Coordinates of C-alpha atoms in Angstrom, one line a residue:
M24 CA -32.0 -15.7 25.8
V25 CA -30.4 -12.5 26.5
E26 CA -27.3 -13.7 24.8
V27 CA -29.1 -15.5 22.1
S28 CA -30.5 -12.1 21.3
V29 CA -27.2 -10.0 21.5
R30 CA -25.7 -12.8 19.4
L31 CA -28.3 -12.4 17.1
E32 CA -28.1 -8.6 16.2
A33 CA -24.4 -9.0 16.3
A34 CA -24.9 -11.4 13.3
K35 CA -26.9 -8.9 11.8
V36 CA -24.4 -6.1 12.0
R37 CA -21.8 -8.1 10.9
E38 CA -24.1 -8.8 7.9
R39 CA -24.5 -5.5 7.3
L40 CA -20.8 -4.1 7.5
R41 CA -19.9 -6.7 4.8
E42 CA -22.2 -5.6 2.7
R43 CA -21.1 -2.0 3.1
I44 CA -17.7 -3.1 2.8
T45 CA -19.1 -4.9 -0.7
E46 CA -20.9 -2.0 -2.2
T47 CA -17.8 0.3 -0.8
G48 CA -15.8 -2.0 -2.9
R49 CA -17.6 -2.2 -6.2
D50 CA -18.4 1.9 -6.3
L51 CA -14.9 2.6 -5.3
C52 CA -13.5 0.1 -8.5
A53 CA -16.3 1.7 -10.5
R54 CA -15.1 5.4 -9.8
L55 CA -11.6 4.6 -10.0
K56 CA -12.1 1.8 -13.2
V57 CA -10.2 -1.0 -12.0
A58 CA -11.0 -4.5 -11.8
S59 CA -10.4 -4.9 -7.9
V60 CA -10.3 -3.6 -4.8
E61 CA -6.6 -3.9 -4.0
E62 CA -5.8 -2.1 -7.7
A63 CA -7.9 0.8 -6.1
E64 CA -6.1 0.8 -2.6
A65 CA -3.1 0.5 -4.7
I66 CA -3.7 3.7 -6.7
L67 CA -5.4 5.4 -3.3
A68 CA -2.2 4.6 -1.4
V69 CA -0.2 7.3 -3.8
V70 CA -2.8 9.9 -3.5
D71 CA -1.9 13.3 -1.3
A72 CA -4.4 14.1 0.4
G73 CA -3.2 17.9 1.0
E74 CA -2.4 18.1 -2.6
L75 CA -6.2 16.9 -2.9
D76 CA -7.1 19.5 -0.2
R77 CA -5.2 22.8 -2.6
D78 CA -6.6 21.0 -5.8
L79 CA -10.2 21.5 -4.5
A80 CA -10.1 24.7 -2.9
A81 CA -8.7 26.1 -6.1
L82 CA -11.5 24.1 -8.0
E83 CA -14.5 25.9 -5.5
L84 CA -12.8 29.1 -6.6
H85 CA -13.1 28.9 -9.9
L86 CA -16.8 27.3 -9.4
E87 CA -17.6 30.5 -7.6
E88 CA -16.3 32.6 -10.7
C89 CA -18.5 30.5 -13.1
D90 CA -21.1 31.3 -11.3
R91 CA -20.8 34.5 -11.0
D92 CA -20.2 34.9 -14.8
A93 CA -23.0 32.9 -15.8
A94 CA -25.3 34.6 -13.6
E95 CA -24.4 38.1 -15.5
A96 CA -24.5 36.5 -19.0
H97 CA -28.2 35.0 -17.8
A98 CA -29.0 39.1 -17.2
E99 CA -27.2 40.2 -20.2
R100 CA -29.8 37.7 -22.2
R101 CA -32.5 38.8 -20.4
E102 CA -32.0 42.6 -20.9
A103 CA -31.5 41.6 -24.4
E104 CA -34.4 40.2 -24.7
K105 CA -36.2 43.4 -23.4
A106 CA -34.5 45.5 -25.8
L107 CA -35.7 43.3 -28.7
A108 CA -39.1 43.2 -28.1
A109 CA -39.6 46.7 -27.5
I110 CA -38.0 47.7 -31.0
G111 CA -39.5 47.8 -33.9
G112 CA -38.1 46.3 -37.6
D113 CA -34.8 47.8 -38.4
D114 CA -31.6 46.9 -38.4
R115 CA -31.1 47.2 -34.8
A116 CA -33.2 44.1 -34.4
A117 CA -30.2 42.4 -36.3
H118 CA -27.9 43.6 -34.7
L119 CA -29.6 42.3 -31.3
E120 CA -30.4 38.8 -32.7
E121 CA -26.6 38.5 -33.1
R122 CA -25.7 39.9 -29.5
R123 CA -27.9 37.5 -28.4
R124 CA -26.8 34.4 -30.4
T125 CA -23.3 35.4 -29.0
I126 CA -24.6 35.8 -25.6
L127 CA -25.6 31.9 -25.9
I128 CA -22.8 31.0 -27.1
D129 CA -21.0 31.9 -24.4
I130 CA -23.6 31.0 -21.4
E131 CA -23.0 27.1 -23.3
E132 CA -19.3 27.7 -23.2
K133 CA -19.5 28.6 -19.4
A134 CA -22.5 26.1 -18.8
I135 CA -20.2 22.9 -20.3
S136 CA -16.5 24.9 -17.8
Y137 CA -19.4 24.8 -15.1
L138 CA -20.2 21.2 -15.6
R139 CA -16.8 19.8 -15.8
L140 CA -15.5 21.8 -13.1
R141 CA -18.3 20.5 -10.9
A142 CA -17.5 16.9 -12.2
G143 CA -14.1 17.9 -11.1
I144 CA -14.6 18.9 -7.4
L145 CA -17.1 15.8 -6.9
S146 CA -14.3 13.3 -7.8
T147 CA -12.1 15.3 -5.6
E148 CA -14.4 14.9 -2.6
M149 CA -14.5 11.7 -3.5
A150 CA -10.8 10.5 -3.6
L151 CA -10.8 12.9 -0.2
R152 CA -13.3 10.6 1.7
L153 CA -12.1 7.3 0.3
Y154 CA -8.4 8.1 1.3
R155 CA -9.8 9.6 4.7
E156 CA -12.4 6.5 5.6
R157 CA -9.2 3.9 4.6
H158 CA -6.8 5.5 7.0
R159 CA -9.4 6.3 9.4
S160 CA -10.6 3.1 9.4
A161 CA -7.3 1.6 9.9
M162 CA -7.1 4.1 13.1
M163 CA -10.6 3.4 14.1
Q164 CA -9.6 -0.6 14.4
R165 CA -6.1 0.3 16.1
A166 CA -8.2 2.6 18.6
S167 CA -11.0 0.0 19.4
A168 CA -8.3 -2.5 20.3
A169 CA -6.6 -0.5 22.9
F170 CA -9.9 0.6 24.4
N171 CA -11.0 -2.9 24.6
R172 CA -7.4 -3.8 26.2
I173 CA -7.5 -0.5 28.8
S174 CA -11.3 -1.6 29.4
G175 CA -10.4 -4.9 30.3
G176 CA -12.7 -6.3 27.3
E177 CA -15.7 -4.3 29.1
Y178 CA -15.8 -2.6 25.3
A179 CA -15.9 -4.5 22.2
D180 CA -14.9 -1.8 20.3
L181 CA -15.6 1.8 18.6
S182 CA -17.6 2.8 15.7
T183 CA -18.9 6.0 14.2
Q184 CA -22.7 7.3 13.7
S185 CA -23.8 10.2 11.3
E186 CA -26.5 12.2 12.1
N187 CA -27.5 15.5 10.7
G188 CA -24.6 16.3 9.2
R189 CA -22.3 15.4 12.3
E190 CA -20.8 12.2 13.0
F191 CA -20.8 10.6 16.4
L192 CA -18.2 8.5 18.5
I193 CA -19.7 5.3 19.8
A194 CA -18.5 3.1 22.6
N195 CA -19.4 -0.4 21.7
A196 CA -19.7 -2.7 25.0
A197 CA -19.3 -6.4 25.0
S198 CA -23.0 -7.0 26.2
G199 CA -24.1 -5.4 23.2
A200 CA -25.0 -2.3 24.5
S201 CA -23.7 1.2 23.0
K202 CA -23.1 4.7 24.2
V203 CA -21.9 8.1 22.8
A204 CA -18.8 8.9 23.8
D205 CA -19.8 12.3 25.7
D206 CA -22.2 10.0 27.5
L207 CA -19.8 8.1 29.4
S208 CA -18.3 8.4 32.8
K209 CA -15.4 10.7 33.5
G210 CA -13.0 7.6 34.0
T211 CA -14.2 5.9 30.5
R212 CA -13.9 9.0 28.6
F213 CA -10.5 9.4 29.8
Q214 CA -9.6 5.8 28.9
L215 CA -11.1 6.3 24.9
Y216 CA -9.1 9.9 25.1
L217 CA -6.2 7.8 25.8
A218 CA -6.9 4.6 23.4
L219 CA -7.4 7.4 20.5
R220 CA -3.8 8.6 21.5
M221 CA -2.1 5.9 21.1
A222 CA -3.8 4.8 17.8
G223 CA -2.6 8.1 16.8
Y224 CA 0.8 7.4 17.7
H225 CA 0.6 4.3 15.9
E226 CA -0.3 5.6 12.9
I227 CA 2.1 8.2 12.5
A228 CA 4.8 6.3 13.6
A229 CA 4.2 3.5 10.6
T230 CA 4.8 6.6 8.0
R231 CA 7.1 8.9 9.6
E232 CA 10.1 9.1 12.9
S233 CA 8.3 9.0 16.0
L234 CA 8.4 11.5 18.4
P235 CA 8.1 11.0 22.3
F236 CA 4.6 10.1 23.2
I237 CA 3.8 12.4 27.1
A238 CA 1.2 11.8 29.0
D239 CA 0.8 13.9 32.1
D240 CA -1.6 11.7 35.3
I241 CA -4.8 11.2 32.7
M242 CA -4.5 8.0 34.3
E243 CA -5.7 9.0 37.8
T244 CA -9.2 8.0 37.6
F245 CA -8.5 4.9 36.3
D246 CA -8.9 1.4 38.9
D247 CA -5.3 -0.3 39.0
G248 CA -6.5 -2.9 36.9
R249 CA -7.1 -0.3 34.0
A250 CA -4.1 1.1 34.7
E251 CA -2.3 -1.8 34.5
H252 CA -3.9 -2.7 30.8
A253 CA -2.9 0.9 30.1
F254 CA 0.7 0.7 31.1
G255 CA 0.7 -2.6 29.0
L256 CA 0.0 -0.8 25.7
M257 CA 2.3 1.9 26.4
A258 CA 4.8 -0.7 26.7
D259 CA 4.2 -2.0 23.6
M260 CA 4.6 2.2 22.0
A261 CA 8.0 2.1 23.6
Q262 CA 9.1 -0.6 21.2
V263 CA 8.3 2.0 18.0
G264 CA 9.3 5.8 20.2
Q265 CA 10.2 6.7 23.7
V266 CA 6.9 6.8 25.9
I267 CA 7.1 9.4 29.0
Y268 CA 4.2 9.1 31.9
L269 CA 4.4 11.5 34.4
T270 CA 2.6 11.0 37.7
H271 CA 2.9 11.9 41.4
H272 CA 0.7 8.8 42.1
E273 CA 3.4 6.4 44.0
H274 CA 0.7 3.2 43.5
L275 CA 1.0 3.8 39.9
C276 CA 4.8 3.6 39.9
D277 CA 4.4 0.3 41.4
I278 CA 2.0 -1.0 38.8
A279 CA 4.2 0.8 35.9
T280 CA 7.0 -1.5 37.0
R281 CA 4.8 -4.5 36.8
A282 CA 3.4 -4.3 33.7
C283 CA 6.8 -2.5 32.1
S284 CA 9.5 -5.0 32.4
G285 CA 12.1 -2.6 30.9
V286 CA 10.3 0.8 32.5
T287 CA 12.7 3.5 33.8
L288 CA 11.8 5.4 37.1
H289 CA 13.0 9.0 37.3
R290 CA 12.1 10.8 40.6
I291 CA 12.1 14.3 40.7

């Protein structure tokens, strides 16, 4: 019964994820005004996240200036209305009315400019969020696969959960249980950290020249089985770049030799 319950819960989670993917795809197509998710991804693929960040910062600065200008204009309007109410029927009233109309026109123009800037900021934030979600999704899949392999299948995958404006990394066990990354044991946290580093390395190596991957005795808390799985993943990484592992544990040298057929040992 426990296994059936776990599988039913997994099926519900899968269905919710499918619905979320479909909903996100429709939202993405609507915002980018395209007919399919593939077209939307093609547009986002050429987006420069750095340039979007700079544009967003410039727009937010301009928005703050518009806020100040609008507040000053409203203050001038209130002062003009007070002055108008305090005077009699001479030509000062006409001058004040003209000034009031001028201020109202200025407020209208600045309000339109504000709304345009606000719409631009919202669009930029949405594009940045979609860009980050797209790239984070690929890295999360790599990290999940690496963590699953290092843990010998004990952990199925990784996910995230937002709460009170913060986002938490969740490790989902094959048994159906889940833990926040901070609640994992020290050794498992080290394995998760290594899986994330490996995923990041592959993500960078896929788009630019790969640099050497260097790890300094991060497997000292691993048991032999998980250490062998980790060295196997490092052997895969060595296909795209240089991998260097530093250790003073002799038994890890034997495990590395067994897990990586092309390993080279340097004794210092």
